[in-house]
Amino acid sequence: AQSVTQLDSQVPVFEEAPVELRCNYSSSVSVYLFWYVQYPNQGLQLLLKYLSGSTLVKGINGFEAEFNKSQTSFHLRKPSVHISDTAEYFCAVSEQGGSEKLVFGKGTKLTVNP
Amino acid sequence: DVKVTQSSRYLVKRTGEKVFLECVQDMDHENMFWYRQDPGLGLRLIYFSYDVKMKEKGDIPEGYSVSREKKERFSLILESASTNQTSMYLCASSSRTAVALYEQYFGPGTRLTVT
């Protein structure tokens, strides 16, 4: 069975600063990896996904993530954040060739301060 | 754009009531999911359906049941609501096409309070 650990439950940062949200996963088989964002009072929206190929994945709103198989990590980064990036971010994993279910981490709340 | 709608944004029910949460998707997706979201616990899968009338238990199915009579609609049923089922409930759907495999689209959520 897979599991996902998001190492920080809350990350405060100032506007225009860089940010990294950390995600580690555990699985005995190859995986697909996802980052979702949840703005206040809304459902989740896909930011980016890694299925195969280049380990650096670019998503919407200037976010990117890098898949590191040896470290079983999929950290999310943005070089310069905006107030509007304030939201909760969820990392998720699914087994390749398995059922199409996602296992989610517990989330990281990003707060961007002026 | 894929649209997943949920019947209510906010719902208040009494302990012991039977509660129905409805979810409809408009993109002919094969898979549909019900999650529960609680602070500090992330999203936990309650039930999953991969076809009409087909369902599979998720991680926390106790106290819940589901119904999928039509492809576009997936209902979550709380047979006898309890206060520990107060939570945010999220519905999602996904396609089986290779390009979009595993990519789930979420509804806005239903915040259920059981008193």
XYZ file of C-alpha atoms in Angstrom:
229
model
C 0.000 0.000 0.000
C 1.121 3.527 -0.678
C 1.400 6.399 1.744
C 2.187 10.106 1.441
C 3.877 12.364 3.979
C 3.692 16.111 3.697
C 6.373 17.264 6.068
C 4.989 20.707 6.858
C 1.413 21.304 7.928
C 1.774 25.091 7.635
C 4.166 27.263 5.637
C 4.085 31.039 6.073
C 5.983 33.086 3.505
C 6.212 36.697 2.347
C 4.949 37.818 -1.039
C 7.506 37.460 -3.874
C 9.613 34.989 -1.856
C 10.326 31.490 -3.160
C 8.543 28.525 -1.609
C 9.004 24.763 -1.459
C 6.319 22.404 -0.176
C 7.704 18.987 0.623
C 6.170 15.626 -0.200
C 7.570 12.140 0.353
C 5.843 8.924 -0.600
C 6.172 5.244 0.151
C 5.288 2.481 -2.296
C 6.533 -0.958 -3.251
C 5.702 -0.360 -6.931
C 6.102 2.453 -9.443
C 3.792 5.382 -8.909
C 2.116 8.374 -10.463
C 2.297 11.606 -8.470
C 0.027 14.641 -8.236
C -0.253 18.014 -6.548
C -3.680 19.535 -5.970
C -4.586 22.983 -4.613
C -7.658 23.899 -2.585
C -8.599 27.556 -2.311
C -10.863 28.553 0.621
C -14.383 27.134 0.355
C -13.658 25.329 -2.891
C -12.963 21.813 -4.101
C -9.541 20.587 -5.173
C -7.958 21.585 -8.478
C -5.101 19.772 -10.192
C -1.839 21.776 -10.221
C 0.430 19.268 -11.943
C 1.112 15.569 -12.342
C 3.999 13.202 -13.005
C 3.200 10.108 -15.040
C 6.483 9.418 -16.845
C 9.295 11.124 -18.768
C 11.017 14.270 -17.557
C 11.299 14.386 -13.796
C 10.715 18.148 -13.746
C 7.041 18.848 -14.194
C 5.541 22.266 -14.806
C 2.003 23.080 -13.781
C -0.434 25.934 -13.648
C 0.118 29.271 -11.908
C 3.931 29.056 -12.189
C 4.332 25.973 -9.983
C 6.708 23.117 -10.739
C 7.679 19.871 -9.046
C 10.555 17.458 -9.333
C 10.212 13.687 -9.058
C 13.163 12.107 -7.263
C 12.859 8.341 -7.314
C 15.893 7.627 -5.125
C 14.606 9.945 -2.410
C 10.946 9.053 -3.035
C 10.085 12.727 -3.104
C 7.957 15.052 -5.198
C 8.509 18.551 -3.827
C 6.488 21.492 -5.140
C 8.204 24.820 -5.831
C 7.432 28.325 -6.966
C 10.161 30.969 -7.403
C 7.982 33.935 -6.407
C 4.632 33.629 -4.647
C 1.634 35.939 -4.698
C -1.025 36.658 -2.120
C -3.432 34.701 -4.330
C -1.365 31.524 -3.810
C -2.661 31.331 -0.240
C -4.392 27.939 -0.158
C -4.006 24.367 1.020
C -1.870 22.069 -1.109
C -2.212 18.301 -1.264
C 0.234 15.753 -2.609
C -1.243 12.469 -3.888
C 0.057 9.157 -5.207
C -1.380 6.296 -7.216
C 0.115 2.927 -8.137
C 0.956 2.431 -11.788
C -1.303 -0.256 -13.197
C -3.304 -0.435 -9.995
C -6.812 0.746 -9.233
C -7.392 4.356 -10.145
C -7.546 5.539 -6.560
C -5.404 8.327 -5.148
C -3.866 8.362 -1.692
C -3.571 11.904 -0.380
C -1.241 13.508 2.105
C -2.624 15.523 4.994
C -2.055 18.829 3.272
C 0.149 21.899 3.672
C -1.469 25.251 4.311
C 0.477 27.957 2.496
C -0.078 31.493 3.768
C 1.422 34.324 1.738
C 1.786 37.535 3.722
C 2.222 41.042 2.273
C -14.605 22.014 -18.830
C -15.448 19.124 -16.569
C -18.080 20.001 -14.073
C -18.780 18.108 -10.897
C -21.712 19.418 -8.904
C -22.854 18.530 -5.425
C -26.451 18.970 -4.313
C -25.764 21.191 -1.298
C -22.896 23.405 -0.098
C -24.095 23.344 3.504
C -26.335 20.842 5.269
C -27.462 20.553 8.881
C -29.009 17.289 10.053
C -30.016 15.744 13.351
C -28.488 12.646 14.890
C -30.206 9.505 13.606
C -31.495 11.046 10.371
C -30.877 9.381 7.025
C -28.809 11.738 4.869
C -28.348 11.721 1.103
C -25.483 13.581 -0.577
C -25.749 13.761 -4.350
C -22.998 14.227 -6.911
C -23.369 14.692 -10.665
C -20.645 14.914 -13.316
C -21.182 15.993 -16.908
C -18.164 14.491 -18.700
C -19.163 10.846 -19.047
C -16.460 9.763 -16.584
C -16.350 6.112 -15.634
C -14.964 6.563 -12.127
C -16.531 8.444 -9.254
C -15.323 8.900 -5.673
C -16.540 10.123 -2.297
C -14.037 11.567 0.167
C -14.267 12.983 3.609
C -12.004 15.934 4.518
C -11.181 16.784 8.119
C -8.605 19.317 9.404
C -5.206 17.719 9.855
C -6.314 14.427 8.315
C -6.397 15.332 4.631
C -8.760 13.506 2.298
C -9.864 9.991 3.127
C -11.643 7.794 0.601
C -15.058 6.536 1.662
C -16.224 4.719 -1.492
C -15.224 4.410 -5.112
C -17.326 3.410 -8.140
C -15.774 2.360 -11.436
C -18.999 1.659 -13.298
C -22.749 1.833 -12.921
C -23.892 -0.340 -10.008
C -20.262 -1.174 -9.189
C -18.679 0.038 -5.970
C -15.624 -0.580 -3.878
C -14.982 0.302 -0.249
C -12.387 2.897 0.500
C -10.477 3.457 3.723
C -13.394 4.548 5.937
C -16.666 3.010 4.674
C -18.214 2.348 8.087
C -21.499 4.181 8.567
C -21.816 5.000 4.862
C -23.282 3.410 1.757
C -23.390 4.511 -1.879
C -25.576 4.189 -4.928
C -24.748 4.556 -8.607
C -27.757 3.847 -10.780
C -26.681 6.143 -13.635
C -23.223 6.854 -14.940
C -23.321 10.566 -14.168
C -24.680 10.344 -10.613
C -23.090 8.989 -7.433
C -24.897 9.239 -4.120
C -23.479 8.946 -0.619
C -25.884 7.783 2.075
C -25.503 8.140 5.804
C -27.948 5.535 7.113
C -28.157 7.028 10.605
C -26.184 10.239 10.954
C -23.956 10.667 13.976
C -22.075 13.693 15.289
C -18.724 12.148 14.322
C -19.835 12.334 10.688
C -19.772 16.130 10.832
C -17.275 16.921 8.091
C -16.634 18.257 4.582
C -17.620 15.729 1.907
C -15.987 15.935 -1.514
C -17.055 14.134 -4.661
C -14.693 13.536 -7.581
C -14.728 11.861 -10.973
C -12.101 10.630 -13.406
C -11.860 9.201 -16.884
C -10.275 5.971 -18.042
C -8.719 7.491 -21.149
C -4.937 7.185 -21.223
C -4.294 10.918 -21.298
C -6.409 11.719 -18.270
C -5.938 8.509 -16.352
C -5.861 9.021 -12.588
C -6.654 12.740 -12.903
C -9.575 13.451 -10.609
C -11.960 16.407 -10.925
C -13.566 17.602 -7.721
C -16.875 19.166 -6.807
C -17.068 22.181 -4.448
C -17.868 20.055 -1.398
C -20.759 19.714 1.050
C -20.164 20.831 4.603
C -22.340 18.573 6.729
C -23.086 19.341 10.365
C -24.823 16.697 12.462
C -26.315 18.004 15.723
